[in-house]
């Protein structure tokens, strides 16, 4: 685990780097250095252990100083080796393991339902050996803090967004968050259950950025919503068009992909922490935001942004992320249980969202929400072509597979 002092040091280093050149490379440069800090701390601890052993043996050793020095050195080396072996050894099959899972949303959310299914399944498969403690509503931090917490080892599991992972070193899987890539939830779920879906999950481990991706949590399409003053400023339209997006201050998650998507739609992308979104809409800091319809209603955004624009510009590609060192500490059998529990979580989440999405749309009139259908959706997709053009040849090959629907 990383203590507060180390974490503060890393934050200070990151803030300093943000002011320099090469901003697009900074985050990818910074993240891998977490591992350097952890490795350094481990070797410092081993060195201190060896030194203490040497001092103790010297103080009470024989008059033969050469023999004492040799004994102390050997003892210190053995202690250091034991310390490192203990840190890297898989958990014994009978050890009790409690995992901490952070979720930024509340009870009435598909990813939460999936997380509970995971907790139940892993406890069943392990005979109670592995349990999961679930913390909701951002109790352990917002998305950015949780992503960093998993990477640094202060959290065990978090339901992240695939589109965010490019900011943390895992580029390939984030391609699933590209705008207007999937037509509906069924298509996304087909990808998630395919060999391509597994390849993308495996790519997170291969990126060696501190995460292992255990499975998908299909959350559904994400849409726009705007405040009352914004609706009035646009002339109280009965439908929505691309030109109306021009200049709107739209809150997006703190990810490059979502910022670039909003810019392609000519809006002013405004990254704001999720915990601050309600008050930002209420106080007109932003004109609107985007999210899936379940989250929109569950967090009462309809109270401060009652005009909903179902454009399905991207899909909520939820991914069950686990700290890589914690994963490596599990036995092969335990890892198998974890993957099976992740598959169960994905199944339950998908089925829940399929039903809940339609129920939520059906409740719009009762909840005072006005639906503004998009009249020129083809133009929205065309406007985002520039977002696709920024990717390299390897990424383009993956994008083509995703677009084609041929996932095996």
GROMACS .gro file of C-alpha atoms in nm:
model
  408
    1UNK     CA    1   0.000   0.000   0.000
    2UNK     CA    2   0.111   0.356  -0.065
    3UNK     CA    3   0.100   0.597   0.227
    4UNK     CA    4  -0.022   0.955   0.214
    5UNK     CA    5   0.330   1.098   0.198
    6UNK     CA    6   0.418   0.896  -0.113
    7UNK     CA    7   0.088   0.984  -0.277
    8UNK     CA    8   0.142   1.355  -0.209
    9UNK     CA    9   0.489   1.330  -0.360
   10UNK     CA   10   0.349   1.173  -0.677
   11UNK     CA   11   0.080   1.439  -0.704
   12UNK     CA   12   0.342   1.713  -0.665
   13UNK     CA   13   0.553   1.558  -0.937
   14UNK     CA   14   0.254   1.534  -1.172
   15UNK     CA   15   0.152   1.895  -1.114
   16UNK     CA   16   0.505   2.007  -1.196
   17UNK     CA   17   0.507   1.807  -1.520
   18UNK     CA   18   0.174   1.950  -1.632
   19UNK     CA   19   0.336   2.290  -1.682
   20UNK     CA   20   0.602   2.168  -1.929
   21UNK     CA   21   0.612   2.076  -2.296
   22UNK     CA   22   0.469   1.761  -2.452
   23UNK     CA   23   0.141   1.767  -2.262
   24UNK     CA   24  -0.002   1.482  -2.463
   25UNK     CA   25   0.280   1.255  -2.343
   26UNK     CA   26   0.291   1.357  -1.979
   27UNK     CA   27   0.027   1.130  -1.838
   28UNK     CA   28   0.164   0.822  -2.011
   29UNK     CA   29   0.510   0.922  -1.892
   30UNK     CA   30   0.396   0.974  -1.538
   31UNK     CA   31   0.189   0.662  -1.483
   32UNK     CA   32   0.460   0.398  -1.534
   33UNK     CA   33   0.672   0.575  -1.273
   34UNK     CA   34   0.428   0.465  -1.003
   35UNK     CA   35   0.593   0.126  -1.034
   36UNK     CA   36   0.938   0.285  -0.988
   37UNK     CA   37   0.822   0.438  -0.661
   38UNK     CA   38   0.679   0.108  -0.534
   39UNK     CA   39   0.992  -0.083  -0.636
   40UNK     CA   40   1.212   0.177  -0.468
   41UNK     CA   41   1.011   0.156  -0.146
   42UNK     CA   42   1.034  -0.223  -0.147
   43UNK     CA   43   1.412  -0.220  -0.189
   44UNK     CA   44   1.450   0.050   0.076
   45UNK     CA   45   1.256  -0.169   0.320
   46UNK     CA   46   1.470  -0.469   0.233
   47UNK     CA   47   1.790  -0.268   0.280
   48UNK     CA   48   1.670  -0.137   0.617
   49UNK     CA   49   1.584  -0.491   0.725
   50UNK     CA   50   1.929  -0.613   0.626
   51UNK     CA   51   2.097  -0.322   0.805
   52UNK     CA   52   1.905  -0.383   1.127
   53UNK     CA   53   1.994  -0.751   1.120
   54UNK     CA   54   2.359  -0.664   1.066
   55UNK     CA   55   2.361  -0.416   1.355
   56UNK     CA   56   2.196  -0.663   1.589
   57UNK     CA   57   2.442  -0.939   1.505
   58UNK     CA   58   2.739  -0.702   1.537
   59UNK     CA   59   2.627  -0.587   1.881
   60UNK     CA   60   2.605  -0.935   2.024
   61UNK     CA   61   2.848  -1.120   1.797
   62UNK     CA   62   3.176  -1.299   1.876
   63UNK     CA   63   3.520  -1.139   1.901
   64UNK     CA   64   3.592  -1.265   1.549
   65UNK     CA   65   3.480  -0.953   1.365
   66UNK     CA   66   3.533  -1.108   1.022
   67UNK     CA   67   3.303  -1.395   1.111
   68UNK     CA   68   3.044  -1.159   1.256
   69UNK     CA   69   3.048  -0.939   0.944
   70UNK     CA   70   3.005  -1.240   0.719
   71UNK     CA   71   2.720  -1.376   0.931
   72UNK     CA   72   2.546  -1.038   0.938
   73UNK     CA   73   2.575  -0.993   0.564
   74UNK     CA   74   2.437  -1.340   0.496
   75UNK     CA   75   2.155  -1.286   0.744
   76UNK     CA   76   2.071  -0.949   0.591
   77UNK     CA   77   2.067  -1.098   0.243
   78UNK     CA   78   1.842  -1.380   0.358
   79UNK     CA   79   1.607  -1.131   0.523
   80UNK     CA   80   1.591  -0.918   0.210
   81UNK     CA   81   1.523  -1.222  -0.007
   82UNK     CA   82   1.253  -1.339   0.231
   83UNK     CA   83   1.090  -0.996   0.228
   84UNK     CA   84   1.082  -0.985  -0.155
   85UNK     CA   85   0.958  -1.343  -0.181
   86UNK     CA   86   0.678  -1.269   0.065
   87UNK     CA   87   0.570  -0.965  -0.141
   88UNK     CA   88   0.562  -1.158  -0.467
   89UNK     CA   89   0.439  -1.503  -0.359
   90UNK     CA   90   0.082  -1.605  -0.452
   91UNK     CA   91  -0.168  -1.617  -0.169
   92UNK     CA   92  -0.187  -1.955   0.000
   93UNK     CA   93  -0.498  -2.147  -0.093
   94UNK     CA   94  -0.637  -2.128   0.260
   95UNK     CA   95  -0.568  -1.758   0.324
   96UNK     CA   96  -0.870  -1.533   0.374
   97UNK     CA   97  -0.880  -1.247   0.119
   98UNK     CA   98  -1.095  -0.936   0.147
   99UNK     CA   99  -1.110  -0.716  -0.163
  100UNK     CA  100  -1.220  -0.352  -0.174
  101UNK     CA  101  -1.439  -0.248  -0.471
  102UNK     CA  102  -1.508   0.121  -0.539
  103UNK     CA  103  -1.808   0.244  -0.743
  104UNK     CA  104  -1.893   0.609  -0.808
  105UNK     CA  105  -2.265   0.541  -0.858
  106UNK     CA  106  -2.537   0.429  -0.621
  107UNK     CA  107  -2.765   0.129  -0.570
  108UNK     CA  108  -2.994   0.182  -0.870
  109UNK     CA  109  -2.725   0.131  -1.132
  110UNK     CA  110  -2.631  -0.161  -1.356
  111UNK     CA  111  -2.262  -0.163  -1.265
  112UNK     CA  112  -2.356  -0.174  -0.895
  113UNK     CA  113  -2.591  -0.465  -0.959
  114UNK     CA  114  -2.308  -0.635  -1.147
  115UNK     CA  115  -2.064  -0.567  -0.863
  116UNK     CA  116  -2.300  -0.729  -0.614
  117UNK     CA  117  -2.335  -1.032  -0.842
  118UNK     CA  118  -1.955  -1.054  -0.858
  119UNK     CA  119  -1.927  -1.041  -0.478
  120UNK     CA  120  -2.186  -1.314  -0.435
  121UNK     CA  121  -2.033  -1.538  -0.701
  122UNK     CA  122  -1.673  -1.511  -0.583
  123UNK     CA  123  -1.775  -1.588  -0.226
  124UNK     CA  124  -1.966  -1.893  -0.352
  125UNK     CA  125  -1.685  -2.020  -0.576
  126UNK     CA  126  -1.416  -1.970  -0.311
  127UNK     CA  127  -1.620  -2.118  -0.028
  128UNK     CA  128  -1.601  -1.788   0.158
  129UNK     CA  129  -1.225  -1.755   0.120
  130UNK     CA  130  -1.255  -1.443  -0.101
  131UNK     CA  131  -1.500  -1.168  -0.009
  132UNK     CA  132  -1.566  -0.826  -0.161
  133UNK     CA  133  -1.645  -0.509   0.031
  134UNK     CA  134  -1.836  -0.270  -0.197
  135UNK     CA  135  -1.824   0.108  -0.148
  136UNK     CA  136  -2.082   0.311  -0.345
  137UNK     CA  137  -2.149   0.675  -0.436
  138UNK     CA  138  -1.781   0.765  -0.467
  139UNK     CA  139  -1.716   0.700  -0.098
  140UNK     CA  140  -1.354   0.611  -0.178
  141UNK     CA  141  -1.308   0.883  -0.439
  142UNK     CA  142  -1.429   0.994  -0.783
  143UNK     CA  143  -1.338   0.815  -1.105
  144UNK     CA  144  -0.996   0.975  -1.144
  145UNK     CA  145  -0.903   0.908  -0.781
  146UNK     CA  146  -1.027   0.550  -0.804
  147UNK     CA  147  -0.835   0.485  -1.126
  148UNK     CA  148  -0.520   0.613  -0.960
  149UNK     CA  149  -0.599   0.416  -0.646
  150UNK     CA  150  -0.621   0.089  -0.839
  151UNK     CA  151  -0.301   0.171  -1.024
  152UNK     CA  152  -0.117   0.248  -0.701
  153UNK     CA  153  -0.260  -0.040  -0.499
  154UNK     CA  154  -0.466   0.158  -0.248
  155UNK     CA  155  -0.782   0.000  -0.398
  156UNK     CA  156  -0.833  -0.353  -0.525
  157UNK     CA  157  -1.117  -0.326  -0.782
  158UNK     CA  158  -1.296  -0.046  -0.966
  159UNK     CA  159  -1.549  -0.036  -1.249
  160UNK     CA  160  -1.370   0.194  -1.490
  161UNK     CA  161  -1.462   0.318  -1.836
  162UNK     CA  162  -1.275   0.178  -2.134
  163UNK     CA  163  -1.258   0.524  -2.290
  164UNK     CA  164  -1.064   0.650  -1.985
  165UNK     CA  165  -0.793   0.386  -2.003
  166UNK     CA  166  -0.596   0.560  -2.278
  167UNK     CA  167  -0.517   0.828  -2.019
  168UNK     CA  168  -0.352   0.561  -1.804
  169UNK     CA  169  -0.147   0.377  -2.064
  170UNK     CA  170  -0.395   0.119  -2.203
  171UNK     CA  171  -0.466   0.248  -2.554
  172UNK     CA  172  -0.630  -0.042  -2.738
  173UNK     CA  173  -0.931  -0.102  -2.516
  174UNK     CA  174  -1.018   0.268  -2.515
  175UNK     CA  175  -1.102   0.243  -2.886
  176UNK     CA  176  -1.439   0.094  -2.788
  177UNK     CA  177  -1.536   0.440  -2.661
  178UNK     CA  178  -1.503   0.605  -3.003
  179UNK     CA  179  -1.812   0.805  -3.109
  180UNK     CA  180  -2.092   0.639  -3.307
  181UNK     CA  181  -1.907   0.306  -3.322
  182UNK     CA  182  -2.192   0.078  -3.203
  183UNK     CA  183  -2.553   0.102  -3.314
  184UNK     CA  184  -2.710  -0.055  -3.004
  185UNK     CA  185  -2.646  -0.251  -2.684
  186UNK     CA  186  -2.683  -0.588  -2.855
  187UNK     CA  187  -2.395  -0.506  -3.089
  188UNK     CA  188  -2.175  -0.392  -2.803
  189UNK     CA  189  -2.257  -0.702  -2.597
  190UNK     CA  190  -2.173  -0.922  -2.897
  191UNK     CA  191  -1.831  -0.758  -2.911
  192UNK     CA  192  -1.782  -0.796  -2.535
  193UNK     CA  193  -1.854  -1.170  -2.553
  194UNK     CA  194  -1.631  -1.229  -2.858
  195UNK     CA  195  -1.266  -1.318  -2.902
  196UNK     CA  196  -1.199  -0.952  -2.991
  197UNK     CA  197  -1.358  -0.849  -2.662
  198UNK     CA  198  -1.119  -1.082  -2.478
  199UNK     CA  199  -0.821  -0.952  -2.679
  200UNK     CA  200  -0.904  -0.599  -2.570
  201UNK     CA  201  -0.932  -0.705  -2.205
  202UNK     CA  202  -0.596  -0.883  -2.231
  203UNK     CA  203  -0.440  -0.570  -2.383
  204UNK     CA  204  -0.480  -0.390  -2.049
  205UNK     CA  205  -0.250  -0.640  -1.877
  206UNK     CA  206  -0.010  -0.627  -2.173
  207UNK     CA  207   0.012  -0.248  -2.144
  208UNK     CA  208   0.171  -0.301  -1.800
  209UNK     CA  209   0.013   0.011  -1.651
  210UNK     CA  210  -0.090  -0.137  -1.316
  211UNK     CA  211  -0.428  -0.285  -1.413
  212UNK     CA  212  -0.575  -0.620  -1.509
  213UNK     CA  213  -0.916  -0.616  -1.683
  214UNK     CA  214  -1.135  -0.903  -1.561
  215UNK     CA  215  -1.446  -0.845  -1.770
  216UNK     CA  216  -1.695  -0.607  -1.932
  217UNK     CA  217  -1.995  -0.435  -1.774
  218UNK     CA  218  -2.216  -0.314  -2.061
  219UNK     CA  219  -2.379   0.010  -1.947
  220UNK     CA  220  -2.560   0.123  -2.262
  221UNK     CA  221  -2.554   0.432  -2.485
  222UNK     CA  222  -2.466   0.777  -2.353
  223UNK     CA  223  -2.672   1.081  -2.447
  224UNK     CA  224  -2.677   1.460  -2.404
  225UNK     CA  225  -2.895   1.666  -2.170
  226UNK     CA  226  -2.924   2.043  -2.125
  227UNK     CA  227  -3.050   2.292  -1.866
  228UNK     CA  228  -3.362   2.509  -1.885
  229UNK     CA  229  -3.169   2.835  -1.954
  230UNK     CA  230  -2.980   2.660  -2.236
  231UNK     CA  231  -3.305   2.532  -2.387
  232UNK     CA  232  -3.448   2.883  -2.382
  233UNK     CA  233  -3.127   3.029  -2.529
  234UNK     CA  234  -3.161   2.786  -2.822
  235UNK     CA  235  -3.516   2.911  -2.891
  236UNK     CA  236  -3.711   2.629  -2.723
  237UNK     CA  237  -3.667   2.375  -3.005
  238UNK     CA  238  -3.889   2.069  -3.047
  239UNK     CA  239  -3.598   1.867  -3.187
  240UNK     CA  240  -3.221   1.896  -3.173
  241UNK     CA  241  -2.965   1.951  -3.451
  242UNK     CA  242  -2.586   1.953  -3.469
  243UNK     CA  243  -2.560   2.331  -3.514
  244UNK     CA  244  -2.721   2.375  -3.171
  245UNK     CA  245  -2.416   2.212  -3.011
  246UNK     CA  246  -2.192   2.497  -3.124
  247UNK     CA  247  -2.034   2.671  -2.825
  248UNK     CA  248  -2.232   2.486  -2.559
  249UNK     CA  249  -2.036   2.422  -2.241
  250UNK     CA  250  -2.080   2.049  -2.202
  251UNK     CA  251  -1.945   1.861  -1.905
  252UNK     CA  252  -1.750   1.548  -1.999
  253UNK     CA  253  -1.548   1.294  -1.799
  254UNK     CA  254  -1.183   1.381  -1.755
  255UNK     CA  255  -1.066   1.175  -2.055
  256UNK     CA  256  -0.899   1.283  -2.378
  257UNK     CA  257  -1.136   1.078  -2.596
  258UNK     CA  258  -1.451   1.239  -2.457
  259UNK     CA  259  -1.297   1.587  -2.477
  260UNK     CA  260  -1.201   1.529  -2.842
  261UNK     CA  261  -1.547   1.394  -2.925
  262UNK     CA  262  -1.718   1.699  -2.782
  263UNK     CA  263  -1.481   1.932  -2.965
  264UNK     CA  264  -1.558   1.751  -3.293
  265UNK     CA  265  -1.926   1.830  -3.230
  266UNK     CA  266  -1.825   2.198  -3.192
  267UNK     CA  267  -1.915   2.211  -2.823
  268UNK     CA  268  -1.689   2.351  -2.551
  269UNK     CA  269  -1.573   2.040  -2.363
  270UNK     CA  270  -1.565   2.107  -1.989
  271UNK     CA  271  -1.408   1.831  -1.775
  272UNK     CA  272  -1.559   1.841  -1.426
  273UNK     CA  273  -1.546   1.584  -1.148
  274UNK     CA  274  -1.856   1.367  -1.144
  275UNK     CA  275  -1.933   1.460  -0.784
  276UNK     CA  276  -1.963   1.827  -0.889
  277UNK     CA  277  -2.190   1.774  -1.190
  278UNK     CA  278  -2.529   1.837  -1.023
  279UNK     CA  279  -2.426   2.171  -0.874
  280UNK     CA  280  -2.248   2.269  -1.197
  281UNK     CA  281  -2.573   2.222  -1.389
  282UNK     CA  282  -2.776   2.390  -1.119
  283UNK     CA  283  -2.552   2.699  -1.111
  284UNK     CA  284  -2.512   2.716  -1.490
  285UNK     CA  285  -2.138   2.655  -1.478
  286UNK     CA  286  -2.212   2.425  -1.772
  287UNK     CA  287  -2.496   2.426  -2.025
  288UNK     CA  288  -2.535   2.050  -2.024
  289UNK     CA  289  -2.366   1.716  -1.990
  290UNK     CA  290  -2.373   1.359  -2.120
  291UNK     CA  291  -2.436   1.023  -1.958
  292UNK     CA  292  -2.649   0.713  -1.990
  293UNK     CA  293  -3.019   0.753  -1.920
  294UNK     CA  294  -3.018   0.537  -1.604
  295UNK     CA  295  -2.747   0.747  -1.445
  296UNK     CA  296  -2.920   1.063  -1.559
  297UNK     CA  297  -3.233   0.975  -1.367
  298UNK     CA  298  -3.070   0.796  -1.073
  299UNK     CA  299  -2.865   1.107  -0.992
  300UNK     CA  300  -3.164   1.341  -1.035
  301UNK     CA  301  -3.003   1.538  -1.318
  302UNK     CA  302  -3.353   1.569  -1.460
  303UNK     CA  303  -3.419   1.825  -1.184
  304UNK     CA  304  -3.151   2.063  -1.316
  305UNK     CA  305  -3.128   1.958  -1.683
  306UNK     CA  306  -3.477   1.844  -1.791
  307UNK     CA  307  -3.414   1.834  -2.169
  308UNK     CA  308  -3.280   1.502  -2.289
  309UNK     CA  309  -3.118   1.447  -2.631
  310UNK     CA  310  -3.092   1.073  -2.720
  311UNK     CA  311  -2.799   1.086  -2.962
  312UNK     CA  312  -2.615   0.772  -2.842
  313UNK     CA  313  -2.279   0.934  -2.928
  314UNK     CA  314  -2.087   0.662  -2.745
  315UNK     CA  315  -2.143   0.356  -2.527
  316UNK     CA  316  -2.070   0.311  -2.159
  317UNK     CA  317  -1.798   0.050  -2.189
  318UNK     CA  318  -1.760  -0.052  -1.825
  319UNK     CA  319  -1.455  -0.262  -1.738
  320UNK     CA  320  -1.385  -0.447  -1.413
  321UNK     CA  321  -1.031  -0.336  -1.327
  322UNK     CA  322  -0.810  -0.492  -1.061
  323UNK     CA  323  -0.472  -0.389  -0.926
  324UNK     CA  324  -0.216  -0.595  -1.114
  325UNK     CA  325   0.002  -0.677  -0.813
  326UNK     CA  326  -0.303  -0.793  -0.620
  327UNK     CA  327  -0.405  -1.011  -0.914
  328UNK     CA  328  -0.058  -1.164  -0.936
  329UNK     CA  329  -0.072  -1.247  -0.565
  330UNK     CA  330  -0.365  -1.484  -0.630
  331UNK     CA  331  -0.320  -1.849  -0.715
  332UNK     CA  332  -0.417  -1.979  -1.060
  333UNK     CA  333  -0.729  -2.135  -0.914
  334UNK     CA  334  -0.829  -1.810  -0.744
  335UNK     CA  335  -0.776  -1.617  -1.067
  336UNK     CA  336  -1.007  -1.862  -1.241
  337UNK     CA  337  -1.275  -1.793  -0.982
  338UNK     CA  338  -1.233  -1.419  -1.030
  339UNK     CA  339  -1.281  -1.445  -1.407
  340UNK     CA  340  -1.589  -1.661  -1.360
  341UNK     CA  341  -1.733  -1.408  -1.115
  342UNK     CA  342  -1.659  -1.128  -1.363
  343UNK     CA  343  -1.849  -1.315  -1.636
  344UNK     CA  344  -2.148  -1.348  -1.402
  345UNK     CA  345  -2.130  -0.977  -1.318
  346UNK     CA  346  -2.130  -0.886  -1.688
  347UNK     CA  347  -2.431  -1.104  -1.760
  348UNK     CA  348  -2.635  -0.964  -1.470
  349UNK     CA  349  -2.540  -0.603  -1.553
  350UNK     CA  350  -2.639  -0.640  -1.918
  351UNK     CA  351  -2.977  -0.797  -1.840
  352UNK     CA  352  -3.054  -0.534  -1.574
  353UNK     CA  353  -2.968  -0.245  -1.806
  354UNK     CA  354  -3.172  -0.384  -2.096
  355UNK     CA  355  -3.485  -0.362  -1.883
  356UNK     CA  356  -3.399  -0.052  -1.682
  357UNK     CA  357  -3.316   0.167  -1.984
  358UNK     CA  358  -3.663   0.127  -2.135
  359UNK     CA  359  -3.831   0.175  -1.797
  360UNK     CA  360  -3.639   0.501  -1.750
  361UNK     CA  361  -3.737   0.639  -2.091
  362UNK     CA  362  -4.099   0.546  -2.015
  363UNK     CA  363  -4.084   0.755  -1.695
  364UNK     CA  364  -3.986   1.082  -1.870
  365UNK     CA  365  -4.330   1.241  -1.868
  366UNK     CA  366  -4.383   1.157  -1.501
  367UNK     CA  367  -4.040   1.298  -1.411
  368UNK     CA  368  -4.087   1.619  -1.609
  369UNK     CA  369  -3.831   1.538  -1.878
  370UNK     CA  370  -3.872   1.663  -2.236
  371UNK     CA  371  -3.719   1.444  -2.506
  372UNK     CA  372  -3.556   1.629  -2.798
  373UNK     CA  373  -3.491   1.377  -3.074
  374UNK     CA  374  -3.195   1.438  -3.306
  375UNK     CA  375  -3.303   1.536  -3.658
  376UNK     CA  376  -2.965   1.505  -3.836
  377UNK     CA  377  -2.778   1.220  -3.666
  378UNK     CA  378  -2.577   1.137  -3.980
  379UNK     CA  379  -2.411   1.478  -3.958
  380UNK     CA  380  -2.305   1.406  -3.599
  381UNK     CA  381  -2.129   1.089  -3.705
  382UNK     CA  382  -1.960   1.265  -3.997
  383UNK     CA  383  -1.840   1.545  -3.770
  384UNK     CA  384  -1.652   1.292  -3.559
  385UNK     CA  385  -1.444   1.159  -3.849
  386UNK     CA  386  -1.152   1.372  -3.734
  387UNK     CA  387  -1.147   1.186  -3.401
  388UNK     CA  388  -1.087   0.857  -3.584
  389UNK     CA  389  -0.819   1.007  -3.809
  390UNK     CA  390  -0.580   1.066  -3.519
  391UNK     CA  391  -0.512   0.694  -3.459
  392UNK     CA  392  -0.217   0.494  -3.592
  393UNK     CA  393  -0.223   0.199  -3.832
  394UNK     CA  394  -0.249  -0.069  -3.562
  395UNK     CA  395  -0.541   0.110  -3.399
  396UNK     CA  396  -0.711   0.159  -3.735
  397UNK     CA  397  -0.706  -0.219  -3.788
  398UNK     CA  398  -0.884  -0.270  -3.455
  399UNK     CA  399  -1.132   0.007  -3.538
  400UNK     CA  400  -1.213  -0.164  -3.867
  401UNK     CA  401  -1.286  -0.489  -3.684
  402UNK     CA  402  -1.510  -0.306  -3.439
  403UNK     CA  403  -1.698  -0.130  -3.719
  404UNK     CA  404  -1.742  -0.441  -3.930
  405UNK     CA  405  -1.922  -0.639  -3.662
  406UNK     CA  406  -1.690  -0.935  -3.732
  407UNK     CA  407  -1.552  -0.991  -3.386
  408UNK     CA  408  -1.424  -1.350  -3.400
   0.00000   0.00000   0.00000
